[in-house]
XYZ file of C-alpha atoms in Angstrom:
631
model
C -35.939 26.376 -44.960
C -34.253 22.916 -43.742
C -36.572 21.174 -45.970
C -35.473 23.086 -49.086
C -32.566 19.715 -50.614
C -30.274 22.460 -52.532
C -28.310 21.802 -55.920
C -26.377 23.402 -57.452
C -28.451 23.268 -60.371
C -30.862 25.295 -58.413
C -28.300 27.584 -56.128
C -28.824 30.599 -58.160
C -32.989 29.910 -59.048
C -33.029 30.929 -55.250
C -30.838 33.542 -55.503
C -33.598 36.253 -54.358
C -35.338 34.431 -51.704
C -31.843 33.535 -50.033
C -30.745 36.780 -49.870
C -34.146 38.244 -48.609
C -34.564 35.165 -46.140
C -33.862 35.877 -42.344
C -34.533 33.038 -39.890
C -34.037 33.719 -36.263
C -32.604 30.787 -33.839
C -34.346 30.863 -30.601
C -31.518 28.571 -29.182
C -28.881 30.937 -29.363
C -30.485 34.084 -29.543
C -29.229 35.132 -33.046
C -30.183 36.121 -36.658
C -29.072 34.405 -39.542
C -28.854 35.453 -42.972
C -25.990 33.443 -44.466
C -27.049 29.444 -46.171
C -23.939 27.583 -45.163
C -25.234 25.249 -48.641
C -25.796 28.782 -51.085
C -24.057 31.665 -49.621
C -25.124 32.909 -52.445
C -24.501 36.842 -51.512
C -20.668 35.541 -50.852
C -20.822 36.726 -47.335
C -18.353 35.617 -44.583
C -20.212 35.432 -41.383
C -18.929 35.019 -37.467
C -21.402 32.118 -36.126
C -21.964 34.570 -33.116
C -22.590 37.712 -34.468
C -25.504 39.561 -33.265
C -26.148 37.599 -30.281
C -26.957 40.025 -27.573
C -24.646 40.014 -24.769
C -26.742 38.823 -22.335
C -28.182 35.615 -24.325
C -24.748 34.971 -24.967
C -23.221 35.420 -21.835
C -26.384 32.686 -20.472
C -25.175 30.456 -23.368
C -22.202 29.909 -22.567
C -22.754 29.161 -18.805
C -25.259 26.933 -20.534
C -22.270 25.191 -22.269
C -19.745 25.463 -19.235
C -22.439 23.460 -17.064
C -22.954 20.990 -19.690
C -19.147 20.015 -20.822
C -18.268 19.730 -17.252
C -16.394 23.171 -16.980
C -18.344 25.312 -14.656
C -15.346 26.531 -12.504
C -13.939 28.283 -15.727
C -17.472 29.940 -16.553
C -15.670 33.678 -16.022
C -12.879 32.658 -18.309
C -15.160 30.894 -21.425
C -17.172 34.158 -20.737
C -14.576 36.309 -21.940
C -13.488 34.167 -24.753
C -17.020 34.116 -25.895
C -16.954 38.251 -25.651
C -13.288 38.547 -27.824
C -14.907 35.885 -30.257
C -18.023 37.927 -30.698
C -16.634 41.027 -31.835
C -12.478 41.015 -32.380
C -12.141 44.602 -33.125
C -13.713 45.664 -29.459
C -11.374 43.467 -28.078
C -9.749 46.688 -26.010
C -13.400 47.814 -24.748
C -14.235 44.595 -22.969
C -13.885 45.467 -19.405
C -13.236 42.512 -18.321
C -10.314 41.697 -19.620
C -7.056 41.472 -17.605
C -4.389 43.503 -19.712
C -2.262 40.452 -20.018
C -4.782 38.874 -21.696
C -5.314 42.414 -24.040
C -1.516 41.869 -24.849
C -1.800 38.722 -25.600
C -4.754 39.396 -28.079
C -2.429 42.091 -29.502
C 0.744 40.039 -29.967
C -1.396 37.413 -32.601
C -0.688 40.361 -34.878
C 2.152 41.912 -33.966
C 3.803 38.732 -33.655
C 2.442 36.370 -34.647
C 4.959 34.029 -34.979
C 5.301 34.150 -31.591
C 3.415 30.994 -29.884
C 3.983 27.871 -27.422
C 6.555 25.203 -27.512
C 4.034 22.765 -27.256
C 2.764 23.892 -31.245
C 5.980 24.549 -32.463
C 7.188 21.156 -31.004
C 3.387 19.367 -33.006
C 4.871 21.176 -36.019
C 7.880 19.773 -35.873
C 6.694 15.922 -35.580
C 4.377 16.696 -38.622
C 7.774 17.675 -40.416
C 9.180 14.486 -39.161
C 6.084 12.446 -40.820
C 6.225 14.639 -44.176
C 10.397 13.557 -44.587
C 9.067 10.242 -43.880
C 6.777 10.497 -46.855
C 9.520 12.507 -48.651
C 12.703 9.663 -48.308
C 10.078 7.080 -48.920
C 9.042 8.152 -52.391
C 13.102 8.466 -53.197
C 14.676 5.507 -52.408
C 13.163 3.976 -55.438
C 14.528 6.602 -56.997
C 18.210 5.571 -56.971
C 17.360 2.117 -56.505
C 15.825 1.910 -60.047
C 19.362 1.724 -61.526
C 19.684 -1.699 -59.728
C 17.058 -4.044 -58.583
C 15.555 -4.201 -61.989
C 18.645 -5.859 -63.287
C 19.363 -7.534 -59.891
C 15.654 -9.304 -60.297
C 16.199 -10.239 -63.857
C 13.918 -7.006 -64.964
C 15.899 -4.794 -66.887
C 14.125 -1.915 -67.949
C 16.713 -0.046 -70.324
C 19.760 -1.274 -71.760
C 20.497 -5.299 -72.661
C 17.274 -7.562 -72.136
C 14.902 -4.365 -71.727
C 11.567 -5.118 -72.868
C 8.155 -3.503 -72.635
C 7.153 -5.797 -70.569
C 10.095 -5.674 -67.917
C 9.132 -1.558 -68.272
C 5.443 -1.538 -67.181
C 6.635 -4.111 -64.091
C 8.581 -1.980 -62.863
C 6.578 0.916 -62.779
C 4.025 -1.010 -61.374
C 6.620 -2.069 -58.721
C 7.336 1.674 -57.949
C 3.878 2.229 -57.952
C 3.370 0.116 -54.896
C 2.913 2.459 -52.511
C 0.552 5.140 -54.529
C -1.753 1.769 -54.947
C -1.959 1.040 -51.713
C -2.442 4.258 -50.753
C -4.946 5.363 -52.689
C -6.974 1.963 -52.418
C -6.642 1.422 -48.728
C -4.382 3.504 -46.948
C -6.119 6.968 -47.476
C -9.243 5.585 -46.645
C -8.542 3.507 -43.441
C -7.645 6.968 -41.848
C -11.060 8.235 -40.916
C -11.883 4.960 -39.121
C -8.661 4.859 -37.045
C -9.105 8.188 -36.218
C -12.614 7.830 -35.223
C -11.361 5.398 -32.621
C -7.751 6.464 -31.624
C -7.775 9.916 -32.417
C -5.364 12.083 -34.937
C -2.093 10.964 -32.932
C -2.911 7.110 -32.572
C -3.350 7.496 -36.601
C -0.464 8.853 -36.806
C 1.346 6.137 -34.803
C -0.187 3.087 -36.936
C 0.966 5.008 -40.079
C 4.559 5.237 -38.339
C 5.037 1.744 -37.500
C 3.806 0.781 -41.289
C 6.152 3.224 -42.812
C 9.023 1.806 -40.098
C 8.818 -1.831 -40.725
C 7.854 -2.058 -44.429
C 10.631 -0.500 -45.777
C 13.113 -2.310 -43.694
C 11.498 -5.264 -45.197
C 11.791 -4.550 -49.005
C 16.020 -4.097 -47.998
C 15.357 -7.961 -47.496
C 13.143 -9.012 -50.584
C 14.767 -12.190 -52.672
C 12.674 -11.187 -55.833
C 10.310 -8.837 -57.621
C 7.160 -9.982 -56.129
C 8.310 -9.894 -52.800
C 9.335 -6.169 -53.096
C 6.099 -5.382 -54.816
C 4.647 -6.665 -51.584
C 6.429 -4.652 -49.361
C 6.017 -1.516 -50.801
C 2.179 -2.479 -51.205
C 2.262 -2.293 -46.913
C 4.559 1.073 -47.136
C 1.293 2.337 -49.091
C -0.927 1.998 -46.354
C 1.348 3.556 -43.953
C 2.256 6.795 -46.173
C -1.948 6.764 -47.394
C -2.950 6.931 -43.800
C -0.156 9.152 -42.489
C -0.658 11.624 -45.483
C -4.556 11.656 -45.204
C -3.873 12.465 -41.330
C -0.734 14.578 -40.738
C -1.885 17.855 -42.473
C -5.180 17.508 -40.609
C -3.601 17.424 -37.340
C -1.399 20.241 -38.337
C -3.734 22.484 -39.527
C -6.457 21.927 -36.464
C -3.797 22.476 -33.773
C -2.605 26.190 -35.916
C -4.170 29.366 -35.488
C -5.602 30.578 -38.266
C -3.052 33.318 -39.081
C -0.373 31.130 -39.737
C -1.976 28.428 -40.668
C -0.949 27.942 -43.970
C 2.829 29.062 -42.859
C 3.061 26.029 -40.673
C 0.800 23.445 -42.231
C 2.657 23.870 -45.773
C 5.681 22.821 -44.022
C 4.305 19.452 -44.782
C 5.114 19.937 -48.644
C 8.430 22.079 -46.978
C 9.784 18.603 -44.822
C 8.634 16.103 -47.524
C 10.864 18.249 -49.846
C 13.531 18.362 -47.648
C 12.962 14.084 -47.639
C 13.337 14.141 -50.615
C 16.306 15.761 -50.434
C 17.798 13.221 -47.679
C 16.522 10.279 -49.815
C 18.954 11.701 -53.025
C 22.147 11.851 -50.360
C 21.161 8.566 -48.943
C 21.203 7.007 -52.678
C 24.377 9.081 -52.985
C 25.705 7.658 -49.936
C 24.859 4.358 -50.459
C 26.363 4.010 -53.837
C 29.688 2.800 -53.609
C 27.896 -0.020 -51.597
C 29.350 -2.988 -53.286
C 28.000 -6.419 -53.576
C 24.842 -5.342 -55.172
C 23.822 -4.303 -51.915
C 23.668 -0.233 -52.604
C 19.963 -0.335 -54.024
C 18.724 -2.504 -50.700
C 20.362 0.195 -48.385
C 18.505 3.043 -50.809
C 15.349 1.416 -50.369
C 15.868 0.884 -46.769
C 17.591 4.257 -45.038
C 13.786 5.456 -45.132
C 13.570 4.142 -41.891
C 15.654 6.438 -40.198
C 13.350 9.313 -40.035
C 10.178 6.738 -38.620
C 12.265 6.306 -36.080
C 11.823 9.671 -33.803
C 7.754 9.820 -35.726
C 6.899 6.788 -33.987
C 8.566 7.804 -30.442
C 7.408 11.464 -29.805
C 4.176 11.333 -31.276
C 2.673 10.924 -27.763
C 4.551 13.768 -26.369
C 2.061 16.079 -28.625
C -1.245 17.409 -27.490
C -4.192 15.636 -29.211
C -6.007 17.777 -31.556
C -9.083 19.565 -29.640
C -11.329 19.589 -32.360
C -10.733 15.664 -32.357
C -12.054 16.042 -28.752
C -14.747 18.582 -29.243
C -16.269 16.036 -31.912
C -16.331 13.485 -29.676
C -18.062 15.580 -26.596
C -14.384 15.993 -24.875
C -14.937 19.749 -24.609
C -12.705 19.743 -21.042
C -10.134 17.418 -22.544
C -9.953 19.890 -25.680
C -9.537 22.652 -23.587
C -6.550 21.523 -21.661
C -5.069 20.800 -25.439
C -5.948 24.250 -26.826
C -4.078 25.759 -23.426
C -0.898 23.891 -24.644
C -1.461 25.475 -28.120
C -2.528 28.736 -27.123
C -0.074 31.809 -25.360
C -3.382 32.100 -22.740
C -5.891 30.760 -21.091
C -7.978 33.128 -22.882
C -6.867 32.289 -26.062
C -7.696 28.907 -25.293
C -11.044 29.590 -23.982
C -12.145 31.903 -27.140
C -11.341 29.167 -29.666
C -12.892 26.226 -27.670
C -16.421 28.532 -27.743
C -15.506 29.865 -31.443
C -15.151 26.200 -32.212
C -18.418 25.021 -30.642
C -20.318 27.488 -31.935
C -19.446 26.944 -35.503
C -20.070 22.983 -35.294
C -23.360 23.655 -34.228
C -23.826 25.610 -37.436
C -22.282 22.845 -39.547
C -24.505 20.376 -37.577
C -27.996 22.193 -38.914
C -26.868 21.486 -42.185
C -24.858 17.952 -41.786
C -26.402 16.536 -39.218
C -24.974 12.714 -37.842
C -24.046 10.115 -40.433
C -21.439 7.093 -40.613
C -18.207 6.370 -42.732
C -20.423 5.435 -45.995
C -23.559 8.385 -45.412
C -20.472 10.807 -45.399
C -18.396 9.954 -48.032
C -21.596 9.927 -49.891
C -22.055 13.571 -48.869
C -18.847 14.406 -50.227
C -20.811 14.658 -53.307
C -24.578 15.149 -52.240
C -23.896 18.312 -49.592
C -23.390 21.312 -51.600
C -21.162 22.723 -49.288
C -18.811 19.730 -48.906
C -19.623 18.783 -52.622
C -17.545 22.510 -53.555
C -14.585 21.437 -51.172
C -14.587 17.781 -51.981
C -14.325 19.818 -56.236
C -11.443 22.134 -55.005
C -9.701 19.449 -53.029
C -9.609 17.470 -55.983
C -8.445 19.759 -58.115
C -5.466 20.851 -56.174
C -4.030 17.464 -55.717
C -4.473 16.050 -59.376
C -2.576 19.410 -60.462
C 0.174 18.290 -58.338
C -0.092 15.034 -60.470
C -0.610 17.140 -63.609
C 2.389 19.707 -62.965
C 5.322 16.512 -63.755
C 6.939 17.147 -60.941
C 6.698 13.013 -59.886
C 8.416 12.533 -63.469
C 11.530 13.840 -61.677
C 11.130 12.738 -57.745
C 10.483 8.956 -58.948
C 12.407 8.667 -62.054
C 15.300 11.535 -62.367
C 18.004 9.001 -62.253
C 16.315 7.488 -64.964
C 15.998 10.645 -67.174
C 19.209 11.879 -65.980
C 20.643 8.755 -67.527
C 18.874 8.989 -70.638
C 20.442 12.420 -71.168
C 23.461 10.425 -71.307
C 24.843 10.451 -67.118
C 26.528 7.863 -66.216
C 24.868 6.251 -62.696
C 26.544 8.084 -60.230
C 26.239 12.027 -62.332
C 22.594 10.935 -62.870
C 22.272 10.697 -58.591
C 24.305 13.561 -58.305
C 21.977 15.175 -61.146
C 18.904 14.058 -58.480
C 20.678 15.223 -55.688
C 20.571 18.871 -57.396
C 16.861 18.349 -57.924
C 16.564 17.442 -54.279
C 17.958 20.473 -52.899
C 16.588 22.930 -55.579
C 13.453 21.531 -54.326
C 14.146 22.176 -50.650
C 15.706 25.183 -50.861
C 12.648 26.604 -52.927
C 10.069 25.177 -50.573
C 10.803 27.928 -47.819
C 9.502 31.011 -49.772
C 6.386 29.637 -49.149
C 6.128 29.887 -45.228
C 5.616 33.240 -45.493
C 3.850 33.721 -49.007
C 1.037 31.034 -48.506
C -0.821 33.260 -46.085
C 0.028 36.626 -47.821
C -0.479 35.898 -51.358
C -2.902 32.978 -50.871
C -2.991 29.429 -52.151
C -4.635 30.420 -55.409
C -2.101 32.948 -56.194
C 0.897 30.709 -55.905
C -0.855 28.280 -57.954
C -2.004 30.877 -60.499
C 1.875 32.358 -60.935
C 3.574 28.983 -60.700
C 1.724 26.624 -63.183
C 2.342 29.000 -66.287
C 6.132 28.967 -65.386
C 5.997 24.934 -64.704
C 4.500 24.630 -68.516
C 6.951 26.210 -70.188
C 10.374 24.846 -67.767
C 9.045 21.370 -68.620
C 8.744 22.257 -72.297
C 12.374 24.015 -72.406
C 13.737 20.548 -70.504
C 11.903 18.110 -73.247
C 13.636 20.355 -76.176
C 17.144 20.041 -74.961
C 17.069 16.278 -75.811
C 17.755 17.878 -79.464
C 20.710 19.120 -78.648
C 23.697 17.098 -79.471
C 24.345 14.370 -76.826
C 28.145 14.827 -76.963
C 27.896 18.282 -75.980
C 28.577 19.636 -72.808
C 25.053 22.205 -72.976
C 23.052 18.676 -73.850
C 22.779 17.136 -69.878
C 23.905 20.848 -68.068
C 20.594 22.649 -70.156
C 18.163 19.815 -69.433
C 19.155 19.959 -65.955
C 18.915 23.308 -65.559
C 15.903 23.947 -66.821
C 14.682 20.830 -64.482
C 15.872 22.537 -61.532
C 14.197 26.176 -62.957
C 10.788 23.485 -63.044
C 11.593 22.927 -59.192
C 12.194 26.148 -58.160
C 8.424 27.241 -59.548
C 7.303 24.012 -58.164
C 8.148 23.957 -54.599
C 6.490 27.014 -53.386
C 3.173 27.145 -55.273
C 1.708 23.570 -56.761
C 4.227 22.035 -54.109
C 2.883 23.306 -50.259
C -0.629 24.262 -51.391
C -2.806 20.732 -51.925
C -2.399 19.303 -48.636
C -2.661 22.735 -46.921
C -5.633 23.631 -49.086
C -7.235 20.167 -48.256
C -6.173 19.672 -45.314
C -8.987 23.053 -44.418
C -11.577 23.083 -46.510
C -13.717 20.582 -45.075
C -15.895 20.888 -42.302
C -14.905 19.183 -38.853
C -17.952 16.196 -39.731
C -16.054 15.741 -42.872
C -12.510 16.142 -42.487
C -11.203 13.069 -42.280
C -12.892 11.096 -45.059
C -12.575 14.823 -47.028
C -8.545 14.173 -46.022
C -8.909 10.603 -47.595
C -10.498 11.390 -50.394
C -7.849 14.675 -51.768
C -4.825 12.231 -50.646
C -6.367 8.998 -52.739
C -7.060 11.048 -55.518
C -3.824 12.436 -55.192
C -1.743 9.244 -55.083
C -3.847 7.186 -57.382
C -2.492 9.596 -60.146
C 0.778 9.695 -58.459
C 0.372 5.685 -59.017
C -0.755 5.891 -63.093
C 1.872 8.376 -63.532
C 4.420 5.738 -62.274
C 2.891 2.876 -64.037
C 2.932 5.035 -67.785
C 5.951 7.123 -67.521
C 8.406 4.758 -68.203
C 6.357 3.182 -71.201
C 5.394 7.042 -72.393
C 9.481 7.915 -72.532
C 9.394 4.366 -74.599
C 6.722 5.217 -77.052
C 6.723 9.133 -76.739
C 10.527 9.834 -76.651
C 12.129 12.156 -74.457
C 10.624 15.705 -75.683
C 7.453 14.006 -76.527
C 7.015 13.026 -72.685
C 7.794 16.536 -71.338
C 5.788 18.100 -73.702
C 2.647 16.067 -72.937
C 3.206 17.227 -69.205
C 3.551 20.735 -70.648
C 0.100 20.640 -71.871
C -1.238 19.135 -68.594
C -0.002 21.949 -66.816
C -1.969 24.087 -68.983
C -4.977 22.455 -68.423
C -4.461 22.188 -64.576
C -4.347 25.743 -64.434
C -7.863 26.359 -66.512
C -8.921 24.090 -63.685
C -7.790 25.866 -60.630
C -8.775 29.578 -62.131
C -11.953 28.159 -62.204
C -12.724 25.821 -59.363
C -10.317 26.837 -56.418
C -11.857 29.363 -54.061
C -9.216 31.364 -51.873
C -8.731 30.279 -47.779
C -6.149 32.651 -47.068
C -6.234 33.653 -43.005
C -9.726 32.388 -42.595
C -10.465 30.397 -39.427
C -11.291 26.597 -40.274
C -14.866 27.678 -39.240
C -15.019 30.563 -41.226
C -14.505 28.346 -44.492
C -17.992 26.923 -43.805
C -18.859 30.514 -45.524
C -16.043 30.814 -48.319
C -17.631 27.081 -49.687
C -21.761 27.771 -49.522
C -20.587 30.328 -52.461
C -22.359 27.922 -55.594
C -19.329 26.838 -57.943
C -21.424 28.474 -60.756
C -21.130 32.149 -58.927
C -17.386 31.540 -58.506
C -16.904 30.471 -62.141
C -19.003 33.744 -63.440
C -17.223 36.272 -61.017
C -13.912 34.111 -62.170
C -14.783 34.773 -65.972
C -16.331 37.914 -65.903
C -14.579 40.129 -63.477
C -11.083 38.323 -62.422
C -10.469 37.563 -65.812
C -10.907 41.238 -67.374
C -9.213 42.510 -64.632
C -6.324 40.937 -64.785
C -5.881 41.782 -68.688
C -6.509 45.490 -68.095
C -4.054 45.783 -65.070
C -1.089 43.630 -66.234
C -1.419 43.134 -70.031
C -2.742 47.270 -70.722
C -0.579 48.076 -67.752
C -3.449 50.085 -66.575
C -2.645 51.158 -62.825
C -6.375 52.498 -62.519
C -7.900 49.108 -63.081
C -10.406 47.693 -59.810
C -10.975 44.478 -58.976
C -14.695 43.928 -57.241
C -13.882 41.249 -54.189
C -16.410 38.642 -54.458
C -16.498 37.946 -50.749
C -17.982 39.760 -48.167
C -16.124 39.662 -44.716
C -19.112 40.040 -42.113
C -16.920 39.804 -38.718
C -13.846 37.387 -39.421
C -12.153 36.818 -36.745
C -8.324 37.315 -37.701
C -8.787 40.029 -40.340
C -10.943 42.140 -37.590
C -8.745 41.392 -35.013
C -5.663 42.816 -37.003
C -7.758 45.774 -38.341
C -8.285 46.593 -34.508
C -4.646 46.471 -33.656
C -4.135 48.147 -36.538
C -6.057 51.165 -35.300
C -5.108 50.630 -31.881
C -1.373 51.199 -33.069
C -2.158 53.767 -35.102
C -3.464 56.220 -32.771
C-alpha cells in the first residue's frame, strides 16, 4: 500500500479496494482502515483506536523511556487511556477524580482554562492590531503625502501615472509580504521556534514604520514600507499558527479568530490615530498617521518571551519533555497535558507514514504533490483570496479616498473611516462564539451573499444627487451594512481556517503559502483600485467587486471542507476526503438540500453528513458528559 503514488485523478478508481483494505501496524499494535491521502469512505478516525490496552499501555512506557520522561510513565499512561476512548473517560480506574473533573469542565466550561493561554492569546491580539494599525495609517495618510511628494493622485496635477505610484506605494507592504516575508517564516521558525518568529516580525514591524514618519520623498517611503512587508508577512504567516497549536480544540476557532477580531480592532485604532493626528499642522499629520503604528509593537516585542513556546514546535523537533512542561502551562492538569502530548505523538507518526522527512523546497513542493496537503494547500487558498475577492481592502486602504469622492471633505471622510473602523470591530465579536458552533463554512456561506449585494447597494448610491444629504449618509451606510457581514464570516475565518488545516510537517510553509496568496492579492488590489475608480467610475468599481463575491462563494461551496471542533490531528482525516467526493456530495446532496429545506420551506427535509466521526476526541468527550449529566 505505501507504494501505491495517489492522485486525485485516481482517488475514486480505488474507491473499492480502499475501503475493503485493512493493514495492521505491528509497531503499535493497531488496525487501520482510514488512507490519510483518500479517505475515501469520509471517516474521522482517533490514531489510537483499537489498540489493546496492554500494547498501548507498553507503548507508551516505550515513548516515556525514549523522550526522557520515565518518572511521569503513570501520568502519560493515563493520558494515553482518556485519549483512547473519551467517552469511558469516567470508567478508567485510575483516574484521580480531580483529574475526572477536570475532563468534565472542557465541556461544561470550557472557557474556563490557564492564565498562561489566555495571557498567549492576548499577545497574538497584540500582533493582529499590529497588522491591523499598520494597514491604516496609509489610510488617512493618502490625503497627504501624495501631494506632499509632488504625486497627486486626485484633484490639480492628478495623472494616471501619479495614480498607479501610489498604489504601488501602498502596496509596499502586501509585496513584500507576499514575496519574502510569508515565506521567510518557515525557516526562522525552523531555527528559533514560533516565538523567536514572532520577535523578528516585531522588531520589523517596530522600526520600519517609525522610519517611513522620516522619509524625504516617494522612493524612500516605498522603501520603508517594502521592510514593514516582511515584518507583517512573517508575523501573519506565524501568529495564527502559534495561536491555534497552543488552543484546545474546542475553542479553537473562538480564540484563534481573535486574530481577524484584534486586527479589526487595529484597524479601528489606526482610523482614531488618523483622526487624532489631523489637526497636526505643518504637513506633519500624514507622518504621525503613518508612524503611531508603532505603539502597539511596542508591548509585541517585550512579552513575547513571557509565553510558553508552542509544544508541537517542540514535539517536531524531538523536545517531547520541553513540550510537556509547555502543554502543563496550557492545560488546567497535568493530565490534560499528558493526554495531548501522547494524542499529539501518536498522530505525527501517522502523518509521518505518509510525509515522511523533506526540506523547505521538497515541502513546498508537496503542497501540491501530497494529496492530503494538496486539498488543504486548495482550501487555504481559497479562503484567503475570498477575503481579497469580498472588497473589503477597497474600504480598509482607501475609504478616505472613496469617502471623499462621495463628496467629504478630509476630515468627514476620516470620520466616515472611523465609522467603518468600529462597525468592523464591533461586528468581529459575534464570531468568538459562532466560529466553533456554526463552523467556518457556514459563516462564509451566509456572509458572502449579503457582502455581494451591500457592495452593489454602496456602488448605486453614487447616482444619487451629490448635493443631497441621502448621497454620502446611503453610501456609507450601506458600507458599514458590508462590514457588519464582513467581520464575522469572510473576516475571522482564513487565517483560522489556515492556520489548521495543515499537518504539523507542513504548517509553516502551508502558513506561508495561504498568507502570500493572501497579500499578493491584497497587493494587486492596491495597485488597480485607484486606476479601476479612474477608468470604471464609482458604481462600476463596486459592482465589479459585487460579482467577485459571487464567484468567491461558488468557490468556497465547492472547495472548503468544514474543521469545526476537530483536533489539529483529527484534520489529517477531514482532508484525505478526494476534492472530487466533496464537490459531488457538495452538488448532489448539500445543494438539494438546502433548496428543499429553506426555499420549499420543507421542515421534513434530511441532510446525509458526509463525514463519519470514528472516535473524535472533543465531540466524544462532550457526548460522554453529556450522558454523564444526564443521568
Amino acid at each position: 500500500m505505501a507504494g501505491i503514488e495517489y492522485t486525485e485523478k485516481n482517488d475514486l478508481k480505488h474507491v473499492e479496494q480502499e475501503d475493503a483494505e485493512i493493514y495492521h501496524d505491528k509497531e503499535r499494535g493497531r488496525h487501520h482502515s482510514v488512507n490519510l491521502n483518500s479517505n475515501v469512505t469520509a471517516r474521522i478516525q482517533n490514531p489510537l483506536a483499537g489498540i489493546p490496552r496492554s500494547t498501548l499501555l507498553h507503548n507508551v512506557e516505550e515513548f516515556a523511556r525514549d523522550a526522557g520522561m520515565s518518572e511521569h510513565i503513570p501520568l502519560l499512561q493515563r493520558g494515553a487511556l482518556v485519549a483512547q476512548n473519551p467517552p469511558a473517560f469516567e470508567e478508567i480506574t485510575e483516574l484521580e477524580e480531580l483529574e475526572r473533573e477536570a475532563l468534565r469542565n472542557e465541556v461544561l466550561h470550557k472557557w474556563r482554562q490557564p492564565r498562561s493561554l489566555y495571557f498567549t492569546v492576548i499577545l497574538c491580539s497584540i500582533g493582529a492590531a499590529v497588522q491591523g494599525w499598520d494597514q491604516t495609517g496609509s489610510n488617512g495618510a493618502n490625503l497627504s503625502w501624495p501631494q506632499a511628494f509632488g504625486v497627486p493622485d486626485s484633484g490639480p496635477g492628478a495623472t494616471a501615472y501619479n495614480a498607479w505610484l501610489v498604489g504601488i506605494v501602498n502596496a509596499g507592504p502586501y509585496i513584500a509580504s507576499a514575496g519574502l516575508g510569508a515565506w521567510l517564516s518557515d525557516p526562522i521558525n525552523n531555527y528559533v521556534g514560533r516565538r523567536g518568529t514572532i520577535f523578528v516580525a516585531a522588531i520589523f514591524c517596530l522600526l520600519s514604520v517609525i522610519g517611513s514618519a522620516v522619509t524625504q520623498n516617494w522612493q524612500q517611503l516605498f522603501v520603508t514600507r517594502l521592510l514593514l512587508g516582511v515584518g507583517m508577512g512573517c508575523k501573519a504567516s506565524v501568529v495564527p499558527i502559534y495561536a491555534a497549536e497552543n488552543v484546545p480544540a474546542v475553542i479553537r476557532g473562538g480564540l484563534v479568530m481573535s486574530w481577524q477580531m484584534w486586527t479589526a480592532f487595529g484597524i479601528f485604532l489606526g482610523t482614531c490615530a488618523n483622526l487624532a493626528c489631523y489637526s497636526i499642522g505643518g504637513g506633519l499629520s500624514w507622518r504621525f498617521q503613518l508612524g503611531s503604528a508603532f505603539i502597539p509593537a511596542v508591548p509585541l516585542v517585550i512579552g513575547v518571551y513571557f509565553c510558553p513556546e508552542s509544544p508541537r514546535w517542540y514535539i517536531k523537533k524531538g523536545r517531547y519533555y520541553d513540550a510537556f512542561k509547555s502543554l502543563c502551562r496550557l492545560r488546567n492538569t497535568p493530565l490534560q497535558a499528558a493526554r495531548d502530548l501522547y494524542y499529539i505523538h501518536a498522530q505525527i507518526l501517522e502523518e509521518s507514514a505518509i510525509i515522511g522527512h523533506s526540506n523547505y523546497f521538497t515541502r513546498f513542493v508537496e503542497l501540491f504533490t501530497i494529496p492530503r496537503v494538496r486539498r488543504a494547500t486548495l482550501a487555504s487558498f481559497t479562503v484567503m483570496l475570498a477575503q481579497q475577492m469580498c472588497g473589503i481592502n477597497i474600504i480598509a486602504f482607501y475609504s478616505s479616498t472613496v469617502f471623499k469622492q462621495a463628496g467629504a471633505s478630509n476630515l468627514s471622510a476620516l470620520f466616515a473611516s472611523f465609522g467603518f473602523g468600529l462597525i468592523n470591530f464591533i461586528f468581529a465579536w459575534p464570531a468568538v462564539w459562532t466560529i466553533d458552533t456554526w463552523g467556518r463554512r457556514s459563516l462564509l456561506l451566509f456572509t458572502f451573499p449579503n457582502m455581494a449585494w451591500t457592495l452593489l447597494a454602496a456602488g448605486a448610491c453614487f447616482y444619487i444627487p451629490s448635493e443631497s444629504k441621502a448621497h454620502l449618509g446611503l453610501i456609507a451606510f450601506f458600507i458599514y451594512v458590508f462590514a457588519a457581514f464582513y467581520s464575522p464570516g469572510e473576516g475571522p475565518v482564513p487565517f483560522t481556517y489556515s492556520a489548521e488545516v495543515f499537518p504539523l510537517s507542513h504548517r509553516e510553509v502551508g502558513m506561508s503559502w495561504a498568507v502570500a496568496t493572501c497579500l499578493f492579492w491584497a497587493a494587486v488590489l492596491t495597485i488597480t483600485f485607484p486606476r479601476i475608480l479612474q477608468v470604471f467610475g464609482n458604481f462600476g468599481a463596486f459592482a465589479f467587486y459585487c460579482g467577485l463575491n459571487v464567484i468567491a462563494l461558488v468557490m468556497i461551496f465547492l472547495w472548503v471542507p468544514e474543521t469545526k471542533q476537530r483536533t489539529l490531528e483529527e484534520l489529517d482525516y477531514v482532508f484525505a476526503v478526494p476534492t472530487r467526493t466533496h464537490m459531488h456530495y457538495q452538488v448532489t446532496k448539500a445543494l438539494p438540500w438546502w433548496f428543499k429545506r429553506w426555499v420549499l420551506q420543507r421542515k421534513g427535509a434530511t441532510l446525509e453528513p458526509l463525514y463519519k466521526f470514528d472516535s473524535p476526541l472533543s465531540a466524544d468527550q462532550a457526548l460522554a458528559v453529556k450522558h454523564d449529566t444526564d443521568s
